[in-house]
mmCIF file of C-alpha atoms in Angstrom:
data_model
loop_
_atom_site.group_PDB
_atom_site.id
_atom_site.type_symbol
_atom_site.label_atom_id
_atom_site.label_comp_id
_atom_site.label_asym_id
_atom_site.label_seq_id
_atom_site.Cartn_x
_atom_site.Cartn_y
_atom_site.Cartn_z
ATOM 1 C CA MET R 126 -22.035 76.902 -38.786
ATOM 2 C CA ASP R 127 -22.844 73.429 -38.242
ATOM 3 C CA VAL R 128 -20.949 72.841 -35.062
ATOM 4 C CA GLY R 129 -20.887 68.971 -34.541
ATOM 5 C CA LEU R 130 -19.473 68.410 -37.986
ATOM 6 C CA ASN R 131 -17.772 65.020 -38.182
ATOM 7 C CA THR R 132 -14.138 66.189 -38.685
ATOM 8 C CA GLN R 133 -12.402 63.631 -40.617
ATOM 9 C CA ILE R 134 -8.479 63.105 -40.099
ATOM 10 C CA LEU R 135 -6.416 61.978 -42.763
ATOM 11 C CA PRO R 136 -2.510 61.183 -43.078
ATOM 12 C CA ALA R 137 -1.139 63.387 -45.894
ATOM 13 C CA ASN R 138 -0.691 61.428 -49.159
ATOM 14 C CA ASP R 139 -1.940 61.643 -52.725
ATOM 15 C CA ALA R 140 -5.488 60.548 -51.692
ATOM 16 C CA ALA R 141 -5.724 63.120 -48.916
ATOM 17 C CA VAL R 142 -4.434 65.913 -50.993
ATOM 18 C CA ALA R 143 -7.243 65.143 -53.536
ATOM 19 C CA SER R 144 -9.997 64.767 -51.047
ATOM 20 C CA ALA R 145 -8.735 68.314 -49.676
ATOM 21 C CA ALA R 146 -9.118 69.664 -52.844
ATOM 22 C CA GLN R 147 -12.401 68.445 -53.511
ATOM 23 C CA CYS R 148 -13.631 69.450 -50.126
ATOM 24 C CA LEU R 149 -12.431 73.238 -50.775
ATOM 25 C CA LYS R 150 -14.141 73.022 -54.153
ATOM 26 C CA GLN R 151 -17.604 72.207 -52.137
ATOM 27 C CA GLY R 152 -16.862 75.023 -49.916
ATOM 28 C CA GLY R 153 -15.565 73.033 -46.938
ATOM 29 C CA LEU R 154 -12.941 74.118 -44.495
ATOM 30 C CA VAL R 155 -9.603 71.912 -44.537
ATOM 31 C CA ALA R 156 -6.746 72.116 -42.071
ATOM 32 C CA PHE R 157 -3.509 71.385 -43.322
ATOM 33 C CA PRO R 158 0.188 71.938 -42.651
ATOM 34 C CA THR R 159 2.322 74.738 -43.941
ATOM 35 C CA GLU R 160 5.889 75.148 -43.201
ATOM 36 C CA THR R 161 5.181 77.970 -40.357
ATOM 37 C CA VAL R 162 1.947 76.399 -38.784
ATOM 38 C CA TYR R 163 -1.222 74.418 -39.691
ATOM 39 C CA GLY R 164 -3.672 76.372 -41.757
ATOM 40 C CA LEU R 165 -7.204 76.364 -42.055
ATOM 41 C CA GLY R 166 -8.251 76.651 -45.829
ATOM 42 C CA ALA R 167 -11.061 77.668 -47.453
ATOM 43 C CA ASP R 168 -11.920 78.668 -51.040
ATOM 44 C CA ALA R 169 -10.551 82.299 -51.301
ATOM 45 C CA THR R 170 -13.339 83.280 -53.836
ATOM 46 C CA ASN R 171 -16.284 81.515 -52.166
ATOM 47 C CA ALA R 172 -17.825 84.156 -49.306
ATOM 48 C CA GLY R 173 -19.703 81.683 -47.909
ATOM 49 C CA ALA R 174 -17.077 79.379 -47.178
ATOM 50 C CA ILE R 175 -15.051 82.271 -45.700
ATOM 51 C CA ALA R 176 -18.043 83.168 -43.336
ATOM 52 C CA ARG R 177 -17.893 79.429 -42.148
ATOM 53 C CA LEU R 178 -14.240 79.911 -41.621
ATOM 54 C CA TYR R 179 -14.588 83.027 -39.525
ATOM 55 C CA GLU R 180 -17.392 81.220 -37.343
ATOM 56 C CA ALA R 181 -15.365 78.086 -36.694
ATOM 57 C CA LYS R 182 -12.588 80.333 -35.544
ATOM 58 C CA GLY R 183 -14.550 82.782 -33.951
ATOM 59 C CA ARG R 184 -12.536 85.343 -35.840
ATOM 60 C CA PRO R 185 -13.559 89.071 -36.004
ATOM 61 C CA LEU R 186 -15.026 89.908 -39.367
ATOM 62 C CA PHE R 187 -12.566 93.126 -39.414
ATOM 63 C CA ASN R 188 -9.482 90.859 -39.408
ATOM 64 C CA PRO R 189 -8.172 90.319 -42.819
ATOM 65 C CA LEU R 190 -7.282 86.726 -43.958
ATOM 66 C CA ILE R 191 -3.944 85.703 -46.046
ATOM 67 C CA ALA R 192 -4.561 84.081 -49.433
ATOM 68 C CA THR R 193 -2.194 81.213 -50.252
ATOM 69 C CA VAL R 194 -1.191 80.652 -53.684
ATOM 70 C CA GLY R 195 0.988 78.029 -55.494
ATOM 71 C CA ASP R 196 3.261 80.378 -57.322
ATOM 72 C CA ILE R 197 4.177 83.961 -58.353
ATOM 73 C CA ALA R 198 2.166 83.385 -61.522
ATOM 74 C CA ALA R 199 -1.084 82.676 -59.531
ATOM 75 C CA ALA R 200 -0.102 85.521 -57.039
ATOM 76 C CA ILE R 201 0.098 88.449 -59.895
ATOM 77 C CA THR R 202 -3.638 87.663 -60.542
ATOM 78 C CA ILE R 203 -4.726 88.819 -57.395
ATOM 79 C CA ALA R 204 -2.153 91.323 -56.360
ATOM 80 C CA ARG R 205 -0.088 94.255 -58.143
ATOM 81 C CA PHE R 206 3.452 93.751 -57.842
ATOM 82 C CA ASP R 207 6.023 96.672 -58.068
ATOM 83 C CA ALA R 208 9.871 95.998 -58.573
ATOM 84 C CA THR R 209 10.198 95.852 -54.534
ATOM 85 C CA ALA R 210 7.371 93.202 -54.063
ATOM 86 C CA THR R 211 8.850 91.212 -57.215
ATOM 87 C CA ARG R 212 12.306 91.125 -55.927
ATOM 88 C CA LEU R 213 10.978 89.847 -52.430
ATOM 89 C CA ALA R 214 8.674 87.420 -53.878
ATOM 90 C CA GLU R 215 11.713 85.765 -56.255
ATOM 91 C CA THR R 216 14.038 85.786 -53.190
ATOM 92 C CA PHE R 217 11.946 84.184 -50.575
ATOM 93 C CA TRP R 218 9.021 82.277 -52.408
ATOM 94 C CA PRO R 219 7.867 79.644 -51.674
ATOM 95 C CA GLY R 220 8.509 80.355 -48.027
ATOM 96 C CA PRO R 221 7.459 82.084 -44.663
ATOM 97 C CA LEU R 222 7.146 85.507 -46.342
ATOM 98 C CA THR R 223 3.433 87.059 -46.762
ATOM 99 C CA LEU R 224 3.430 90.522 -48.717
ATOM 100 C CA VAL R 225 0.359 92.897 -48.217
ATOM 101 C CA LEU R 226 -0.149 94.396 -51.818
ATOM 102 C CA PRO R 227 -2.763 96.437 -53.774
ATOM 103 C CA LYS R 228 -5.570 93.908 -55.163
ATOM 104 C CA THR R 229 -5.926 93.816 -58.785
ATOM 105 C CA ASP R 230 -8.902 95.300 -60.630
ATOM 106 C CA ASP R 231 -10.548 92.028 -61.392
ATOM 107 C CA CYS R 232 -9.144 90.324 -57.949
ATOM 108 C CA PRO R 233 -11.433 87.124 -57.369
ATOM 109 C CA VAL R 234 -10.808 86.968 -53.771
ATOM 110 C CA ALA R 235 -14.052 87.433 -52.001
ATOM 111 C CA ASP R 236 -14.086 91.201 -50.254
ATOM 112 C CA LEU R 237 -14.886 89.348 -46.855
ATOM 113 C CA ALA R 238 -11.200 87.785 -46.941
ATOM 114 C CA THR R 239 -9.944 91.245 -47.188
ATOM 115 C CA ALA R 240 -11.995 92.679 -44.673
ATOM 116 C CA GLY R 241 -13.217 95.448 -47.064
ATOM 117 C CA LEU R 242 -9.314 96.678 -47.590
ATOM 118 C CA ASP R 243 -7.940 97.607 -50.993
ATOM 119 C CA THR R 244 -5.139 95.424 -50.321
ATOM 120 C CA ILE R 245 -4.403 91.968 -49.969
ATOM 121 C CA ALA R 246 -2.097 89.693 -48.018
ATOM 122 C CA VAL R 247 -0.606 86.765 -50.166
ATOM 123 C CA ARG R 248 1.948 84.144 -49.779
ATOM 124 C CA VAL R 249 3.227 81.105 -51.270
ATOM 125 C CA PRO R 250 3.776 78.499 -48.794
ATOM 126 C CA ALA R 251 6.807 76.092 -49.033
ATOM 127 C CA HIS R 252 5.239 72.837 -47.153
ATOM 128 C CA PRO R 253 5.042 70.057 -50.047
ATOM 129 C CA VAL R 254 1.505 69.171 -48.612
ATOM 130 C CA ALA R 255 0.294 72.721 -48.932
ATOM 131 C CA ARG R 256 1.889 73.093 -52.241
ATOM 132 C CA ALA R 257 0.256 69.775 -53.521
ATOM 133 C CA ILE R 258 -3.111 71.137 -52.010
ATOM 134 C CA LEU R 259 -2.886 74.551 -53.979
ATOM 135 C CA ARG R 260 -2.000 72.856 -57.102
ATOM 136 C CA ALA R 261 -4.910 70.303 -56.958
ATOM 137 C CA PHE R 262 -7.553 73.081 -55.912
ATOM 138 C CA SER R 263 -5.842 75.466 -58.711
ATOM 139 C CA GLY R 264 -7.267 78.572 -56.967
ATOM 140 C CA PRO R 265 -6.326 80.819 -54.211
ATOM 141 C CA VAL R 266 -7.119 79.428 -50.637
ATOM 142 C CA VAL R 267 -7.423 81.649 -47.610
ATOM 143 C CA ALA R 268 -5.566 79.891 -44.476
ATOM 144 C CA PRO R 269 -5.013 81.671 -41.099
ATOM 145 C CA SER R 270 -3.814 79.317 -38.391
ATOM 146 C CA ALA R 271 -5.995 76.254 -37.684
ATOM 147 C CA ASN R 272 -7.260 77.219 -34.313
ATOM 148 C CA LEU R 273 -9.595 79.328 -32.162
ATOM 149 C CA SER R 274 -9.038 82.964 -32.612
ATOM 150 C CA GLY R 275 -6.672 84.387 -30.442
ATOM 151 C CA HIS R 276 -5.670 80.913 -29.239
ATOM 152 C CA VAL R 277 -1.913 79.469 -29.285
ATOM 153 C CA SER R 278 -1.314 78.589 -32.891
ATOM 154 C CA PRO R 279 -1.155 74.939 -34.144
ATOM 155 C CA THR R 280 1.982 73.072 -34.861
ATOM 156 C CA THR R 281 0.463 69.609 -35.066
ATOM 157 C CA ALA R 282 -2.595 68.045 -36.431
ATOM 158 C CA ALA R 283 -3.498 67.108 -32.683
ATOM 159 C CA HIS R 284 -3.447 70.903 -31.750
ATOM 160 C CA VAL R 285 -5.906 71.486 -34.729
ATOM 161 C CA GLN R 286 -7.924 68.679 -33.606
ATOM 162 C CA SER R 287 -8.088 70.221 -29.793
ATOM 163 C CA ASP R 288 -9.405 73.358 -31.202
ATOM 164 C CA LEU R 289 -11.623 72.874 -34.025
ATOM 165 C CA SER R 290 -12.830 69.315 -34.076
ATOM 166 C CA GLY R 291 -16.598 69.323 -34.731
ATOM 167 C CA ARG R 292 -16.362 72.784 -36.469
ATOM 168 C CA ILE R 293 -14.449 71.958 -39.540
ATOM 169 C CA ASP R 294 -14.642 69.439 -42.394
ATOM 170 C CA LEU R 295 -10.976 67.981 -42.817
ATOM 171 C CA ILE R 296 -7.496 67.666 -41.040
ATOM 172 C CA ILE R 297 -4.641 66.495 -43.265
ATOM 173 C CA ASP R 298 -1.946 65.387 -40.978
ATOM 174 C CA GLY R 299 1.538 66.202 -42.184
ATOM 175 C CA GLY R 300 3.251 65.673 -38.914
ATOM 176 C CA ALA R 301 4.979 68.580 -36.911
ATOM 177 C CA VAL R 302 5.934 71.690 -38.882
ATOM 178 C CA MET R 303 9.374 72.964 -39.373
ATOM 179 C CA VAL R 304 9.268 76.685 -38.679
ATOM 180 C CA GLY R 305 6.803 76.931 -35.788
ATOM 181 C CA VAL R 306 5.720 80.725 -35.820
ATOM 182 C CA GLU R 307 3.836 82.289 -38.578
ATOM 183 C CA SER R 308 5.037 84.116 -41.695
ATOM 184 C CA THR R 309 6.777 87.397 -41.708
ATOM 185 C CA ILE R 310 4.317 90.219 -43.075
ATOM 186 C CA VAL R 311 5.770 92.951 -44.977
ATOM 187 C CA GLY R 312 3.743 95.702 -46.267
ATOM 188 C CA CYS R 313 4.693 96.674 -49.987
ATOM 189 C CA PHE R 314 3.893 100.522 -49.573
ATOM 190 C CA ASP R 315 5.516 103.421 -50.500
ATOM 191 C CA THR R 316 8.330 102.547 -48.119
ATOM 192 C CA PRO R 317 8.475 98.525 -47.475
ATOM 193 C CA MET R 318 7.085 98.185 -43.909
ATOM 194 C CA LEU R 319 7.498 95.297 -41.201
ATOM 195 C CA LEU R 320 3.678 94.596 -40.129
ATOM 196 C CA ARG R 321 4.654 91.355 -38.540
ATOM 197 C CA PRO R 322 7.433 89.727 -37.667
ATOM 198 C CA GLY R 323 7.583 86.066 -38.297
ATOM 199 C CA GLY R 324 9.589 82.825 -39.881
ATOM 200 C CA LEU R 325 11.575 84.926 -41.992
ATOM 201 C CA PRO R 326 13.981 87.152 -39.875
ATOM 202 C CA ARG R 327 14.000 90.852 -40.768
ATOM 203 C CA GLU R 328 17.691 90.881 -41.387
ATOM 204 C CA GLU R 329 17.312 88.663 -44.170
ATOM 205 C CA ILE R 330 14.695 90.733 -45.985
ATOM 206 C CA GLU R 331 16.633 94.123 -45.539
ATOM 207 C CA ARG R 332 19.744 92.671 -47.033
ATOM 208 C CA ALA R 333 17.871 91.241 -49.840
ATOM 209 C CA LEU R 334 16.224 95.319 -50.171
ATOM 210 C CA GLY R 335 19.393 96.829 -49.618
ATOM 211 C CA ARG R 336 17.732 99.054 -46.904
ATOM 212 C CA PRO R 337 16.078 98.838 -43.550
ATOM 213 C CA LEU R 338 12.192 98.257 -43.332
ATOM 214 C CA ALA R 339 9.962 100.872 -42.072
ATOM 215 C CA ARG R 340 8.673 100.110 -38.468
ATOM 216 C CA LEU R 341 4.849 99.909 -37.805
ATOM 217 C CA PRO R 342 3.433 102.770 -35.637
ATOM 218 C CA GLU R 343 2.797 101.756 -31.814
ATOM 219 C CA GLU R 344 -0.930 102.492 -32.162
ATOM 220 C CA ALA R 345 -1.113 100.333 -34.900
ATOM 221 C CA GLY R 346 -2.626 96.909 -34.623
ATOM 222 C CA THR R 347 -4.818 97.500 -31.426
ATOM 223 C CA GLU R 348 -7.722 95.910 -30.228
ATOM 224 C CA THR R 349 -9.930 98.969 -31.723
ATOM 225 C CA GLY R 350 -8.403 99.604 -34.835
ATOM 226 C CA GLN R 351 -8.804 97.639 -38.201
ATOM 227 C CA PRO R 352 -5.560 95.856 -38.777
ATOM 228 C CA LEU R 353 -3.581 96.329 -41.756
ATOM 229 C CA ALA R 354 -2.640 92.738 -41.954
ATOM 230 C CA PRO R 355 -3.595 89.211 -40.070
ATOM 231 C CA GLY R 356 -2.043 88.489 -36.660
ATOM 232 C CA MET R 357 -1.593 92.315 -35.625
ATOM 233 C CA LEU R 358 -4.468 92.374 -33.014
ATOM 234 C CA ALA R 359 -2.846 93.334 -29.701
ATOM 235 C CA SER R 360 -4.114 90.210 -27.790
ATOM 236 C CA HIS R 361 -3.148 87.070 -29.955
ATOM 237 C CA TYR R 362 -1.426 83.695 -29.586
ATOM 238 C CA ALA R 363 -2.613 83.510 -26.017
ATOM 239 C CA PRO R 364 -3.167 80.294 -23.731
ATOM 240 C CA ARG R 365 -5.663 80.340 -21.257
ATOM 241 C CA THR R 366 -3.105 80.736 -18.409
ATOM 242 C CA PRO R 367 -1.662 84.154 -17.699
ATOM 243 C CA VAL R 368 1.762 84.679 -19.070
ATOM 244 C CA ARG R 369 4.398 86.653 -17.188
ATOM 245 C CA LEU R 370 7.390 87.915 -19.171
ATOM 246 C CA ASN R 371 10.935 88.242 -18.613
ATOM 247 C CA ALA R 372 10.754 86.210 -15.710
ATOM 248 C CA ARG R 373 13.874 86.370 -13.515
ATOM 249 C CA ARG R 374 12.507 84.274 -10.449
ATOM 250 C CA ILE R 375 9.732 81.700 -10.261
ATOM 251 C CA ASP R 376 7.232 81.818 -7.518
ATOM 252 C CA ALA R 377 5.337 78.570 -6.185
ATOM 253 C CA GLY R 378 2.767 77.207 -8.562
ATOM 254 C CA GLU R 379 4.069 78.746 -11.973
ATOM 255 C CA ALA R 380 5.098 76.954 -14.715
ATOM 256 C CA LEU R 381 8.307 77.964 -16.004
ATOM 257 C CA LEU R 382 9.044 78.364 -20.065
ATOM 258 C CA ALA R 383 12.920 78.597 -20.130
ATOM 259 C CA PHE R 384 15.549 79.451 -22.755
ATOM 260 C CA GLY R 385 18.901 78.665 -23.020
ATOM 261 C CA PRO R 386 21.646 76.873 -20.684
ATOM 262 C CA GLY R 387 20.827 79.531 -17.743
ATOM 263 C CA THR R 388 18.472 79.209 -15.049
ATOM 264 C CA VAL R 389 16.460 81.633 -12.631
ATOM 265 C CA GLY R 390 15.751 81.761 -8.984
ATOM 266 C CA GLY R 391 13.183 79.506 -7.381
ATOM 267 C CA VAL R 392 13.010 77.065 -10.341
ATOM 268 C CA GLU R 393 12.597 74.381 -7.734
ATOM 269 C CA ALA R 394 9.097 75.517 -6.896
ATOM 270 C CA ALA R 395 8.041 75.573 -10.674
ATOM 271 C CA SER R 396 4.992 73.283 -11.333
ATOM 272 C CA ALA R 397 6.430 72.404 -14.760
ATOM 273 C CA VAL R 398 9.734 73.399 -16.661
ATOM 274 C CA MET R 399 9.854 73.177 -20.654
ATOM 275 C CA ASN R 400 12.757 74.901 -22.092
ATOM 276 C CA LEU R 401 12.295 76.103 -25.896
ATOM 277 C CA SER R 402 16.141 75.447 -26.569
ATOM 278 C CA ALA R 403 18.251 74.481 -24.197
ATOM 279 C CA ARG R 404 21.349 75.411 -26.239
ATOM 280 C CA GLY R 405 20.090 78.725 -27.007
ATOM 281 C CA ASP R 406 18.867 77.937 -30.599
ATOM 282 C CA LEU R 407 16.450 80.511 -31.849
ATOM 283 C CA ALA R 408 15.153 78.173 -34.645
ATOM 284 C CA GLU R 409 14.683 75.336 -32.274
ATOM 285 C CA ALA R 410 12.923 77.892 -29.845
ATOM 286 C CA ALA R 411 10.476 79.235 -32.698
ATOM 287 C CA ALA R 412 9.514 75.498 -33.720
ATOM 288 C CA ASN R 413 8.795 74.823 -30.221
ATOM 289 C CA LEU R 414 7.333 77.717 -28.951
ATOM 290 C CA PHE R 415 3.462 77.109 -29.658
ATOM 291 C CA GLY R 416 3.695 73.687 -28.822
ATOM 292 C CA TYR R 417 5.184 74.057 -25.605
ATOM 293 C CA LEU R 418 2.712 77.070 -24.427
ATOM 294 C CA ARG R 419 -0.099 74.591 -25.243
ATOM 295 C CA ALA R 420 1.676 71.802 -23.172
ATOM 296 C CA LEU R 421 2.094 74.201 -20.126
ATOM 297 C CA ASP R 422 -1.453 75.671 -20.558
ATOM 298 C CA ALA R 423 -2.692 72.288 -20.054
ATOM 299 C CA ARG R 424 -0.917 71.892 -16.803
ATOM 300 C CA GLY R 425 -3.169 73.769 -14.636
ATOM 301 C CA ALA R 426 -0.345 76.318 -13.262
ATOM 302 C CA ARG R 427 -1.630 79.653 -11.871
ATOM 303 C CA THR R 428 0.941 81.511 -14.391
ATOM 304 C CA ILE R 429 3.315 80.470 -17.166
ATOM 305 C CA ALA R 430 6.538 82.411 -16.551
ATOM 306 C CA VAL R 431 8.911 83.148 -19.461
ATOM 307 C CA MET R 432 12.484 83.426 -19.378
ATOM 308 C CA PRO R 433 14.014 86.594 -21.409
ATOM 309 C CA VAL R 434 14.789 85.667 -25.152
ATOM 310 C CA PRO R 435 17.134 87.670 -27.204
ATOM 311 C CA PRO R 436 15.341 90.041 -29.692
ATOM 312 C CA LEU R 437 17.682 88.922 -32.467
ATOM 313 C CA GLY R 438 16.831 87.083 -35.722
ATOM 314 C CA LEU R 439 13.919 84.971 -35.021
ATOM 315 C CA GLY R 440 13.822 86.006 -31.565
ATOM 316 C CA GLU R 441 12.106 89.385 -32.938
ATOM 317 C CA ALA R 442 9.111 86.942 -33.860
ATOM 318 C CA ILE R 443 9.322 84.734 -30.635
ATOM 319 C CA ASN R 444 9.203 88.031 -28.559
ATOM 320 C CA ASP R 445 6.365 89.473 -30.621
ATOM 321 C CA ARG R 446 4.304 86.328 -30.063
ATOM 322 C CA LEU R 447 4.837 86.216 -26.274
ATOM 323 C CA ARG R 448 4.042 89.839 -25.856
ATOM 324 C CA ARG R 449 0.648 89.104 -27.562
ATOM 325 C CA ALA R 450 0.008 86.359 -25.705
ATOM 326 C CA ALA R 451 0.497 88.217 -22.501
ATOM 327 C CA VAL R 452 -1.501 91.207 -23.302
ATOM 328 C CA GLY R 453 -4.875 91.166 -20.830
ATOM 329 C CA ARG R 454 -3.436 88.173 -19.203
ATOM 330 C CA GLU R 455 -0.291 88.688 -17.731
ATOM 331 C CA SER R 456 0.338 88.944 -14.085
ATOM 332 C CA GLY R 457 3.120 91.362 -14.548
ATOM 333 C CA GLU R 458 6.869 91.465 -15.592
ATOM 334 C CA SER R 459 9.581 90.836 -13.332
ATOM 335 C CA SER R 460 13.176 92.239 -13.725
#
């Protein structure tokens, strides 16, 4: 693509929404806020625009994209819903839930967006700016996170600008997002399966279904196999600085990503300290996760040491992102 584009940044308002819709219709790439993270939008029916998106992000072509739509009525034009999928959509949309469903026979979404799979990942976002753009565009929009592939996801327009300025056409600045981690992904197969934990806790989905979600096999979502859904590569959401999980003690030169009111040994030696939530609030921690990882990444520490985060509720998604951030970059875990 034409790296060196003059990326325009507009504050979110009616004029910006109209500009975003027009840019999408012309095959452009537009970053905009959702309630989870900032997404990078392209016309889901335009293979050329989708190819530009993959190139701008440096994203592997075998990694499928989520198609966002404005409502359930639009979703059923691209995906086939059974009773389970319908129940989940009616309960949680608009919101941070993505469903992986069979494509309709006349699905207009380009095969490049689904990586050649017979299924499609679809979501109805809740953010008012995202919804306004989808209404104005009046079609499905693929919208992976608006960052370089594998890097920490963006929760502000400044994060998008840092990664993608000169690579995309337009950024709509709607302020910091609310949820801070990507959507939860559920595969609506014979047995509903949790493919990626995210901004909607698994427990809420299981209550709505009245049964547990199946778990993804350990071997799925690796670097060598094609993922069933976005965000499943083993190494993902990663800062440039190595990440060390479950830190109980800090070594000199390490930065600390803390959680809760407790502390760890050697904290006085940390080059920087940021606490995801001093009061131990998992929603606050999720909202801060990617921004704090980016901030610590910029401090030049030799390692980012991360205190344990309980794996309950949103903690499941937080720990998933931290594990993927550490793959291939971590300097070991401490107990």
